[in-house]
Coordinates of C-alpha atoms in Angstrom, one line a residue:
X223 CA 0.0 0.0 0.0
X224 CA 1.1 3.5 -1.1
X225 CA 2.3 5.4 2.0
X226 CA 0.3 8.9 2.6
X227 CA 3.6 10.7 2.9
X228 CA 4.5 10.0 -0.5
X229 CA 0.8 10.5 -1.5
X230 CA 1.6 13.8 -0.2
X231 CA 4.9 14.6 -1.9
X232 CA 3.2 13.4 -5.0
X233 CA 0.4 15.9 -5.1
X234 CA 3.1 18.7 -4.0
X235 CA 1.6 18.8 -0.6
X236 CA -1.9 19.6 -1.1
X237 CA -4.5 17.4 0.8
X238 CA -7.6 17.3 3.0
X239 CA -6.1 16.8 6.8
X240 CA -9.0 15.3 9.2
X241 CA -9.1 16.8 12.6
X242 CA -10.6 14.9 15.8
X243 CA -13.6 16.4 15.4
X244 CA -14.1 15.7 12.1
X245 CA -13.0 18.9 10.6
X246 CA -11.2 19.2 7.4
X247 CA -8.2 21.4 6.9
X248 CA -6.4 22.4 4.1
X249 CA -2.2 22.5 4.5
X250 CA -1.0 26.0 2.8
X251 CA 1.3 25.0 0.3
X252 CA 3.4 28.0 0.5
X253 CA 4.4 26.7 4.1
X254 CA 7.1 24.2 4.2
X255 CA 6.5 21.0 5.9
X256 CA 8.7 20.5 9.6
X257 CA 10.5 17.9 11.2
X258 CA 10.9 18.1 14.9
X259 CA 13.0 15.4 17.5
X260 CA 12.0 15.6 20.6
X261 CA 14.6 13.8 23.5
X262 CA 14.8 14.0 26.9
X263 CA 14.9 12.2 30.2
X264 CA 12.3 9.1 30.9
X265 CA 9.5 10.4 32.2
X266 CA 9.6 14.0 30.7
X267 CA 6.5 14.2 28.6
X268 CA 8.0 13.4 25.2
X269 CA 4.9 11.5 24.3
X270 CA 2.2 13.9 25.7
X271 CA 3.7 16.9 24.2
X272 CA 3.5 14.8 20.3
X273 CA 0.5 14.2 21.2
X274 CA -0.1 17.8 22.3
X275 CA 1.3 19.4 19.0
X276 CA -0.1 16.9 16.4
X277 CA -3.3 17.3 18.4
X278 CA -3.7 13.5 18.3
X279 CA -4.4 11.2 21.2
X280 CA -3.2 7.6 20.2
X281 CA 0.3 8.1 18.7
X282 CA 3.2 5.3 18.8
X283 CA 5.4 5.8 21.8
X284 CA 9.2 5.9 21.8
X285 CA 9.0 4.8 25.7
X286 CA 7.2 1.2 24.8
X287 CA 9.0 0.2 21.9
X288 CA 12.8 1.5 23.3
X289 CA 13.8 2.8 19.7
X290 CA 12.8 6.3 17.5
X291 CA 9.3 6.5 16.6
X292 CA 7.4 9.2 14.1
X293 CA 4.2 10.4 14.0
X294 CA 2.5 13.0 11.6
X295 CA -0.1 15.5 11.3
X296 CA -1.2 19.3 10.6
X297 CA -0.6 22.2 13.0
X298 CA -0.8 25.5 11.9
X299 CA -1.5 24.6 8.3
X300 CA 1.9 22.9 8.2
X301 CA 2.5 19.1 7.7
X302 CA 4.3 18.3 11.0
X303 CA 6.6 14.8 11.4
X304 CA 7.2 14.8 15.2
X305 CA 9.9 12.1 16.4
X306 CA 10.2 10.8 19.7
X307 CA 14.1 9.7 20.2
X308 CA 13.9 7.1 23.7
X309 CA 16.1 8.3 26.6
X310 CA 19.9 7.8 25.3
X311 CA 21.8 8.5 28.3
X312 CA 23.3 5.3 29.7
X313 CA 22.9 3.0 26.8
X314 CA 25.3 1.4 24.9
X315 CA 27.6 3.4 22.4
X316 CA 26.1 1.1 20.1
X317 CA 23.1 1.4 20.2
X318 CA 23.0 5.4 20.8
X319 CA 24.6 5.1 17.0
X320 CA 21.9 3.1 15.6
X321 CA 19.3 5.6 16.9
X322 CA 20.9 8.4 16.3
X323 CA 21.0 7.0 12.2
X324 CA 17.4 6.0 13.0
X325 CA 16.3 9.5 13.6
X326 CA 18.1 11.3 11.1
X327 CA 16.6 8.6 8.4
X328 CA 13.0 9.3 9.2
X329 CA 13.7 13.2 8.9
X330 CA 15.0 12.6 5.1
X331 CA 15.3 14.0 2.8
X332 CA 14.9 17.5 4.4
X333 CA 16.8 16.6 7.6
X334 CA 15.3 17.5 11.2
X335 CA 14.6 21.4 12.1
X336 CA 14.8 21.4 15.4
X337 CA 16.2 19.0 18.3
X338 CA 14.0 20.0 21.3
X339 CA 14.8 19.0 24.7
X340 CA 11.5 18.4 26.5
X341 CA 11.7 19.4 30.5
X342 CA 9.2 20.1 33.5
X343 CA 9.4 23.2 35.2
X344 CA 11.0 22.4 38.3
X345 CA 14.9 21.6 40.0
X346 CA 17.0 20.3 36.7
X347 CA 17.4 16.8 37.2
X348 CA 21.0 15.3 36.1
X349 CA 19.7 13.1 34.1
X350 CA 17.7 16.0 31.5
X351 CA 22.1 17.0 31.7
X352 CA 23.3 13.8 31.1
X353 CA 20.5 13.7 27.8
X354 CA 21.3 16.6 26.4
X355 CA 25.1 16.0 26.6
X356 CA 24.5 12.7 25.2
X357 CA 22.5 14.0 22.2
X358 CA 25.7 16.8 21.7
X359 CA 28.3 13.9 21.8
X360 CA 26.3 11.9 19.4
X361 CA 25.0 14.0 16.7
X362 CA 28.4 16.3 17.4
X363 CA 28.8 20.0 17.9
X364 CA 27.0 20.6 14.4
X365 CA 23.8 19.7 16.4
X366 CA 24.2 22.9 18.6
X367 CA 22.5 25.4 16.5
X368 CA 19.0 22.8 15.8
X369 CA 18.8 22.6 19.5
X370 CA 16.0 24.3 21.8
X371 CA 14.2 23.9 25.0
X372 CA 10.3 23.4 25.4
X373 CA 9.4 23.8 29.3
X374 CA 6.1 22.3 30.4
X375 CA 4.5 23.4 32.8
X376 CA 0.6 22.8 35.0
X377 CA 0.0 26.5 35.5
X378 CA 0.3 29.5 33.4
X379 CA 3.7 30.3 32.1
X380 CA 4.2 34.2 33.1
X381 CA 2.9 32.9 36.3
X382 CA 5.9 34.5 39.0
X383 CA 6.8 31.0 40.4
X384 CA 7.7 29.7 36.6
X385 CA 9.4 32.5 35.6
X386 CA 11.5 32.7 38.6
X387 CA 12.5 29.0 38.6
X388 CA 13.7 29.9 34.7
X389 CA 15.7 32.8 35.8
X390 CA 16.8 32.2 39.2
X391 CA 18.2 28.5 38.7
X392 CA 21.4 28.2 37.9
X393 CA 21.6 25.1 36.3
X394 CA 18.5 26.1 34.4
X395 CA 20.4 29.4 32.8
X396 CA 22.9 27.4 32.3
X397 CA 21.2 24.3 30.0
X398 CA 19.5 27.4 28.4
X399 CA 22.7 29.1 27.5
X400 CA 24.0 25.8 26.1
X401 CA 21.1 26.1 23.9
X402 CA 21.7 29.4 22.5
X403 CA 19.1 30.8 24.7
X404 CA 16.1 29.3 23.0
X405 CA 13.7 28.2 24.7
X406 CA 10.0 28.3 25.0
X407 CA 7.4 27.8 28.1
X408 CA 4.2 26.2 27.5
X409 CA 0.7 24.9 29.3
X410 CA 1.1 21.5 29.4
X411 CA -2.8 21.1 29.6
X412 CA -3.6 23.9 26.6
X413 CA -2.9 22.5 23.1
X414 CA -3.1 26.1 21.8
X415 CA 0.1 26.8 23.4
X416 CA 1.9 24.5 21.0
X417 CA 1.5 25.9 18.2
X418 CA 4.0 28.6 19.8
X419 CA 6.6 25.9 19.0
X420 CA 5.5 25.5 15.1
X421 CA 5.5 29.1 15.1
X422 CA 9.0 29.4 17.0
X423 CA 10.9 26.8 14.5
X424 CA 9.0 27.6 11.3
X425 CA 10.2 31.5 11.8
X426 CA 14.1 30.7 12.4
X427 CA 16.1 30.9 8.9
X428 CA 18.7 27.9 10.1
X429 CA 19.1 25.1 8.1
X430 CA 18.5 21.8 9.1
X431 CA 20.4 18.6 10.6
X432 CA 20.8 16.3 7.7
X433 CA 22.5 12.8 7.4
X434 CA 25.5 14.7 6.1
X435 CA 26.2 16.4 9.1
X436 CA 25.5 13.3 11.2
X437 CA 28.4 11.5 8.6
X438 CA 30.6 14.8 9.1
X439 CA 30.9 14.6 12.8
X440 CA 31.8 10.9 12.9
X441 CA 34.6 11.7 10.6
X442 CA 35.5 14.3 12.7
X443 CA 36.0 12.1 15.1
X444 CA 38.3 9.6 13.1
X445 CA 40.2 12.4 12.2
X446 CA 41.1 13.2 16.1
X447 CA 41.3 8.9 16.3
X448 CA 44.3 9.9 14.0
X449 CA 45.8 12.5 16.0
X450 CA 46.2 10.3 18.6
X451 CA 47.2 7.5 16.9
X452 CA 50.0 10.5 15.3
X453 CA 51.1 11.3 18.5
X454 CA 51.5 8.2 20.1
X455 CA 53.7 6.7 16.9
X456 CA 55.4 10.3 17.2
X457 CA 56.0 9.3 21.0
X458 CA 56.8 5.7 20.6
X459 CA 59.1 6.1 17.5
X460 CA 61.7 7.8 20.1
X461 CA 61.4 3.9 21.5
X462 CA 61.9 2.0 18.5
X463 CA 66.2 1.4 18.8
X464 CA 65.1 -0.1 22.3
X465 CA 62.2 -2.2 20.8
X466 CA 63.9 -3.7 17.3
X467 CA 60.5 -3.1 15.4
X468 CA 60.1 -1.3 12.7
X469 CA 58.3 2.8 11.9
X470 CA 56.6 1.3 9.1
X471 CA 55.5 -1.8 10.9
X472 CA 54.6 -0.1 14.2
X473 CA 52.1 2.1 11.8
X474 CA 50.6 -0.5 10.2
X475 CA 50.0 -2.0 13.3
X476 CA 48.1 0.8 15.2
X477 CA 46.1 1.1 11.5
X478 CA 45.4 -2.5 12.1
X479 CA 44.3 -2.0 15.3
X480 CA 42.0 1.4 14.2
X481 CA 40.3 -0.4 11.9
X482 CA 39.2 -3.3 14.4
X483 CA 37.9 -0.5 16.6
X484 CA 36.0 1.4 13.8
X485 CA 34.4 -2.0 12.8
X486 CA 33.6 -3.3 15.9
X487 CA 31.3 0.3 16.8
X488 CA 30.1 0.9 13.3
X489 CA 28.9 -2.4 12.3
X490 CA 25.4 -2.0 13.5
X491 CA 24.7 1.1 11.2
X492 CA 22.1 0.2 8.2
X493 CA 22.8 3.2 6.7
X494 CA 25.0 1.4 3.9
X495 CA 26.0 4.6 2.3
X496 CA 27.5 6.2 4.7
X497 CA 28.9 2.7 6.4
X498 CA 31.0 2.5 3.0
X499 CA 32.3 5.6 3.2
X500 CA 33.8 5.1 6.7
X501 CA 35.0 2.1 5.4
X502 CA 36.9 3.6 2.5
X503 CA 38.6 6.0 5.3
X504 CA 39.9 2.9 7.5
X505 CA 41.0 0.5 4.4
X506 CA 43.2 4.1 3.4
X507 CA 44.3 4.1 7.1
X508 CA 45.4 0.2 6.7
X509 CA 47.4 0.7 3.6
X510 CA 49.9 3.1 5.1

């Protein structure tokens, strides 16, 4: 069966969205379509805020099935894709990679808008830190500028309490300055609120996190694997006349030993593109 997405694409975006109530709305054309990834720590609301923007009530749930989940709908006259990433923090490297290829592959082609870190007013937990710095270590400093923070909250959010737990809390002003200061408070309980967030990311002229940046950073990160492989034949090479092995053996045998690394943590990516590519860098390494 044809899926409605590229039913959509197809028909350049132009269809009949049915609300709840059995409304029918009609997406403006002239308004790009938006990918958001929402993240977080368990128990943040991830799943009630999609639900909230999407203004849908049974939607697929990253907490139950432990891996990236999409869902889709209309807000604002926009088509919206909403992913829900699980918690990251504490898993395997692993499998952080095969999520993190996960999410970027249900944003493509156009790649994801906006990362947005969903919290609770209230004390910061270290585990909404942890998340966030696990979601920077993963998808790599190119991530930064997609990245915002949607506070929840029960009451209204000018109400004095809310606004002083944003601004007096240090850790808060802190996670919102690692943000770049974007952030937005919103009624958990008051669906209108959300489209503030449509309204937030569809105004900001950044362009978006695509696969390509995702394959950028890991290279990045082979490069400094490198460096440090430089260094340390740099260092030990002032050892070989006490060792009796050879500079060109003793690099070919920290190549050898790179490229069991790099297989070992890359072999569970599905993305066969981009898994070549890597590959191509190592066999280059080996043949030093």
């Amino acid at each position: 069966m044809e899926k409605i997405e590229d039913i959509r694409k197809r028909n350049n975006s132009a269809f009949l969205s049915i609300k709840e109530d059995g409304a029918a709305l009609k997406l403006d054309q002239s308004l790009p379509s938006l990918n958001l990834v929402l993240y977080g720590g368990r128990g943040s609301g991830k799943t009630s805020v999609a639900k909230a923007i999407l203004g849908q009530t049974d939607l697929l749930s990253a907490s139950s099935s432990s891996e990236c989940v999409r869902n889709q709908g209309e807000m604002c006259g926009r088509w919206v894709s909403v992913v829900e990433m699980p918690a990251l923090n504490g898993k395997p490297q692993q499998e952080k990679m095969k999520e993190s290829f996960r999410c970027i592959s249900l944003c493509e082609p156009e790649g994801v808008h906006a990362f947005i870190l969903v919290l609770p007013v209230g004390p910061l937990t270290d585990e909404a830190q942890e998340e966030l710095q696990t979601i920077q270590d993963t998808f790599s400093s190119r991530v930064n500028n997609n990245t915002m923070i949607l506070f929840t909250t029960d009451s209204d959010p000018k109400h004095p309490d809310v606004i002083k737990c944003l601004k007096k809390d240090k850790n808060i002003k802190e996670l919102i300055k690692r943000c770049g200061k974007r952030y937005l408070v919103v009624n958990s309980s008051d669906r209108k609120q959300f489209s503030k967030v449509i309204d937030f990311v569809g105004k900001r002229e950044q362009s978006c996190y695509t696969s390509g940046n995702l394959f950028e950073g890991y290279l990045d990160k082979l490069q400094q694997k490198e460096e440090k492989i430089a260094r340390l034949q740099s260092q030990l090479s002032k050892l070989l006349p006490q060792t009796g092995f050879s500079g060109r053996y003793l690099k070919k045998y920290f190549a050898y030993i790179l490229s069991i690394i790099l297989f070992l943590s890359l072999k569970i990516i599905y993305n066969t593109e981009m898994y070549n590519l890597i590959v191509k860098k190592v066999s280059s390494l080996t043949c030093l």
